[in-house]
């Protein structure tokens, strides 16, 4: 893919993400924006559901179920409008909890820890020291995502809605980036002789592999 198209695609993705964050924050900060709030809250779920249905082995059946779900949403529209904030909470805290569980389950039952898997995709054979480190790193991500889910839920329940919205849509991404940076600096200090890859190389390698 030409560089211009590649950068243009990423620029569009970033612009859409920023635009969504501002729209979500606006609807969470304005009590009258119930219709827009519900539409914005449902948009990611509906897009994901439509994509899954379209790429499913039984496409027509899944598309029919998707249409049935849309009818259900239409019937329940008034109720959902009054509680659209809960959809935002489920999306944010739920995604953080899902990541927590996804990383955490790889620490159980003799499975390969998620970060060890990332590292092996990039470097191949791993030293015992790096295996120990990546296992500890996987645990650190479990704690991080679990804490994010807990803080999100606590703020939603106990703080004004705009405060929760600021955390969810303007602090989450910087906190994740900060976690990556801290990990990279710690790794360089603890494993100075290791050939350090770019902090996102492991994730890129992961997405190119079949599902675990």
Short mmCIF file of N, CA, C and O in Angstrom, two decimals, residues 67-116:
data_model
loop_
_atom_site.label_atom_id
_atom_site.label_comp_id
_atom_site.label_asym_id
_atom_site.label_seq_id
_atom_site.Cartn_x
_atom_site.Cartn_y
_atom_site.Cartn_z
N UNK A 67 -30.85 -7.93 11.92
CA UNK A 67 -32.06 -7.14 11.65
C UNK A 67 -33.08 -7.30 12.77
O UNK A 67 -33.75 -6.34 13.16
N UNK A 68 -33.20 -8.52 13.29
CA UNK A 68 -34.11 -8.77 14.40
C UNK A 68 -33.68 -7.96 15.64
O UNK A 68 -34.53 -7.41 16.35
N UNK A 69 -32.36 -7.89 15.87
CA UNK A 69 -31.85 -7.10 16.99
C UNK A 69 -32.17 -5.62 16.79
O UNK A 69 -32.50 -4.91 17.76
N UNK A 70 -32.09 -5.14 15.56
CA UNK A 70 -32.43 -3.74 15.27
C UNK A 70 -33.90 -3.47 15.58
O UNK A 70 -34.25 -2.41 16.11
N UNK A 71 -34.77 -4.44 15.25
CA UNK A 71 -36.19 -4.29 15.59
C UNK A 71 -36.36 -4.21 17.11
O UNK A 71 -37.14 -3.39 17.62
N UNK A 72 -35.63 -5.06 17.83
CA UNK A 72 -35.71 -5.03 19.28
C UNK A 72 -35.27 -3.69 19.84
O UNK A 72 -35.88 -3.17 20.80
N UNK A 73 -34.22 -3.13 19.27
CA UNK A 73 -33.76 -1.81 19.72
C UNK A 73 -34.83 -0.75 19.46
O UNK A 73 -35.04 0.15 20.29
N UNK A 74 -35.49 -0.84 18.32
CA UNK A 74 -36.54 0.13 17.99
C UNK A 74 -37.68 0.04 19.00
O UNK A 74 -38.20 1.06 19.47
N UNK A 75 -38.06 -1.19 19.36
CA UNK A 75 -39.16 -1.39 20.31
C UNK A 75 -38.79 -0.83 21.69
O UNK A 75 -39.62 -0.22 22.38
N UNK A 76 -37.53 -1.02 22.07
CA UNK A 76 -37.08 -0.60 23.41
C UNK A 76 -36.46 0.80 23.40
O UNK A 76 -35.82 1.19 24.38
N UNK A 77 -36.65 1.54 22.34
CA UNK A 77 -35.94 2.82 22.16
C UNK A 77 -36.16 3.78 23.32
O UNK A 77 -35.21 4.39 23.83
N UNK A 78 -37.40 3.96 23.75
CA UNK A 78 -37.69 4.93 24.81
C UNK A 78 -36.98 4.56 26.11
O UNK A 78 -36.44 5.43 26.81
N UNK A 79 -36.99 3.29 26.45
CA UNK A 79 -36.31 2.85 27.67
C UNK A 79 -34.80 3.05 27.54
O UNK A 79 -34.14 3.53 28.48
N UNK A 80 -34.25 2.69 26.39
CA UNK A 80 -32.81 2.83 26.18
C UNK A 80 -32.38 4.29 26.22
O UNK A 80 -31.29 4.61 26.70
N UNK A 81 -33.23 5.18 25.72
CA UNK A 81 -32.89 6.61 25.74
C UNK A 81 -32.71 7.10 27.17
O UNK A 81 -31.84 7.93 27.44
N UNK A 82 -33.53 6.61 28.08
CA UNK A 82 -33.46 7.06 29.47
C UNK A 82 -32.23 6.52 30.19
O UNK A 82 -31.84 7.05 31.23
N UNK A 83 -31.64 5.47 29.65
CA UNK A 83 -30.51 4.83 30.32
C UNK A 83 -29.33 4.63 29.37
O UNK A 83 -28.55 3.69 29.55
N UNK A 84 -29.18 5.53 28.40
CA UNK A 84 -28.12 5.33 27.40
C UNK A 84 -26.73 5.39 28.02
O UNK A 84 -25.79 4.80 27.48
N UNK A 85 -26.61 6.06 29.17
CA UNK A 85 -25.30 6.12 29.82
C UNK A 85 -24.78 4.74 30.20
O UNK A 85 -23.56 4.51 30.20
N UNK A 86 -25.68 3.83 30.53
CA UNK A 86 -25.26 2.49 30.89
C UNK A 86 -24.59 1.77 29.71
O UNK A 86 -23.72 0.93 29.91
N UNK A 87 -25.04 2.10 28.51
CA UNK A 87 -24.42 1.49 27.33
C UNK A 87 -22.98 1.96 27.20
O UNK A 87 -22.07 1.17 26.92
N UNK A 88 -22.75 3.25 27.43
CA UNK A 88 -21.38 3.76 27.43
C UNK A 88 -20.53 3.04 28.47
O UNK A 88 -19.39 2.67 28.22
N UNK A 89 -21.09 2.87 29.67
CA UNK A 89 -20.36 2.20 30.74
C UNK A 89 -20.01 0.76 30.35
O UNK A 89 -18.88 0.31 30.54
N UNK A 90 -20.99 0.05 29.81
CA UNK A 90 -20.75 -1.34 29.41
C UNK A 90 -19.65 -1.41 28.36
O UNK A 90 -18.78 -2.30 28.40
N UNK A 91 -19.67 -0.48 27.41
CA UNK A 91 -18.64 -0.47 26.36
C UNK A 91 -17.26 -0.21 26.94
O UNK A 91 -16.29 -0.91 26.61
N UNK A 92 -17.15 0.78 27.83
CA UNK A 92 -15.83 1.15 28.33
C UNK A 92 -15.33 0.18 29.39
O UNK A 92 -14.29 -0.46 29.22
N UNK A 93 -16.07 0.07 30.49
CA UNK A 93 -15.63 -0.84 31.55
C UNK A 93 -15.62 -2.28 31.07
O UNK A 93 -14.74 -3.07 31.44
N UNK A 94 -16.58 -2.63 30.22
CA UNK A 94 -16.63 -3.99 29.69
C UNK A 94 -15.44 -4.34 28.83
O UNK A 94 -14.90 -5.45 28.92
N UNK A 95 -15.00 -3.40 28.00
CA UNK A 95 -13.83 -3.66 27.15
C UNK A 95 -12.56 -3.80 28.00
O UNK A 95 -11.71 -4.67 27.72
N UNK A 96 -12.44 -2.98 29.05
CA UNK A 96 -11.28 -3.09 29.93
C UNK A 96 -11.30 -4.42 30.69
O UNK A 96 -10.27 -5.08 30.85
N UNK A 97 -12.47 -4.81 31.14
CA UNK A 97 -12.59 -6.09 31.85
C UNK A 97 -12.31 -7.26 30.92
O UNK A 97 -11.67 -8.25 31.32
N UNK A 98 -12.77 -7.16 29.67
CA UNK A 98 -12.52 -8.23 28.70
C UNK A 98 -11.02 -8.39 28.46
O UNK A 98 -10.50 -9.52 28.36
N UNK A 99 -10.30 -7.27 28.36
CA UNK A 99 -8.85 -7.34 28.18
C UNK A 99 -8.17 -7.92 29.42
O UNK A 99 -7.23 -8.71 29.31
N UNK A 100 -8.66 -7.53 30.59
CA UNK A 100 -8.14 -8.09 31.84
C UNK A 100 -8.28 -9.60 31.85
O UNK A 100 -7.32 -10.33 32.17
N UNK A 101 -9.44 -10.10 31.48
CA UNK A 101 -9.69 -11.54 31.48
C UNK A 101 -8.89 -12.23 30.37
O UNK A 101 -8.40 -13.35 30.57
N UNK A 102 -8.76 -11.56 29.21
CA UNK A 102 -8.02 -12.17 28.10
C UNK A 102 -6.55 -12.37 28.47
O UNK A 102 -5.97 -13.42 28.18
N UNK A 103 -5.95 -11.37 29.12
CA UNK A 103 -4.56 -11.51 29.57
C UNK A 103 -4.47 -12.48 30.74
O UNK A 103 -3.55 -13.30 30.82
N UNK A 104 -5.45 -12.37 31.66
CA UNK A 104 -5.38 -13.18 32.87
C UNK A 104 -5.51 -14.66 32.61
O UNK A 104 -4.84 -15.47 33.27
N UNK A 105 -6.35 -15.06 31.68
CA UNK A 105 -6.55 -16.49 31.44
C UNK A 105 -5.29 -17.16 30.90
O UNK A 105 -5.12 -18.37 31.06
N UNK A 106 -4.39 -16.36 30.29
CA UNK A 106 -3.16 -16.96 29.77
C UNK A 106 -2.15 -17.23 30.88
O UNK A 106 -1.11 -17.85 30.63
N UNK A 107 -2.44 -16.77 32.10
CA UNK A 107 -1.57 -17.04 33.24
C UNK A 107 -1.98 -18.32 33.98
O UNK A 107 -1.31 -18.72 34.93
N UNK A 108 -3.07 -18.93 33.53
CA UNK A 108 -3.61 -20.09 34.24
C UNK A 108 -3.40 -21.38 33.44
O UNK A 108 -3.26 -21.34 32.21
N UNK A 109 -3.37 -22.48 34.15
CA UNK A 109 -3.39 -23.79 33.51
C UNK A 109 -2.21 -24.11 32.63
O UNK A 109 -2.36 -24.84 31.64
N UNK A 110 -1.05 -23.56 32.94
CA UNK A 110 0.12 -23.87 32.15
C UNK A 110 0.13 -23.26 30.76
O UNK A 110 0.93 -23.66 29.90
N UNK A 111 -0.73 -22.27 30.51
CA UNK A 111 -0.76 -21.62 29.20
C UNK A 111 0.41 -20.65 29.05
O UNK A 111 1.03 -20.24 30.03
N UNK A 112 0.67 -20.28 27.82
CA UNK A 112 1.71 -19.29 27.57
C UNK A 112 1.16 -17.90 27.84
O UNK A 112 0.15 -17.50 27.24
N UNK A 113 1.81 -17.12 28.72
CA UNK A 113 1.33 -15.76 29.00
C UNK A 113 1.26 -14.92 27.73
O UNK A 113 2.06 -15.08 26.82
N UNK A 114 0.29 -14.03 27.70
CA UNK A 114 0.04 -13.24 26.49
C UNK A 114 1.28 -12.47 26.04
O UNK A 114 1.62 -12.47 24.86
N UNK A 115 1.96 -11.80 26.96
CA UNK A 115 3.13 -11.00 26.58
C UNK A 115 4.30 -11.88 26.15
O UNK A 115 5.11 -11.48 25.32
N UNK A 116 4.39 -13.09 26.71
CA UNK A 116 5.39 -14.05 26.24
C UNK A 116 5.11 -14.42 24.80
O UNK A 116 6.03 -14.53 23.97
#
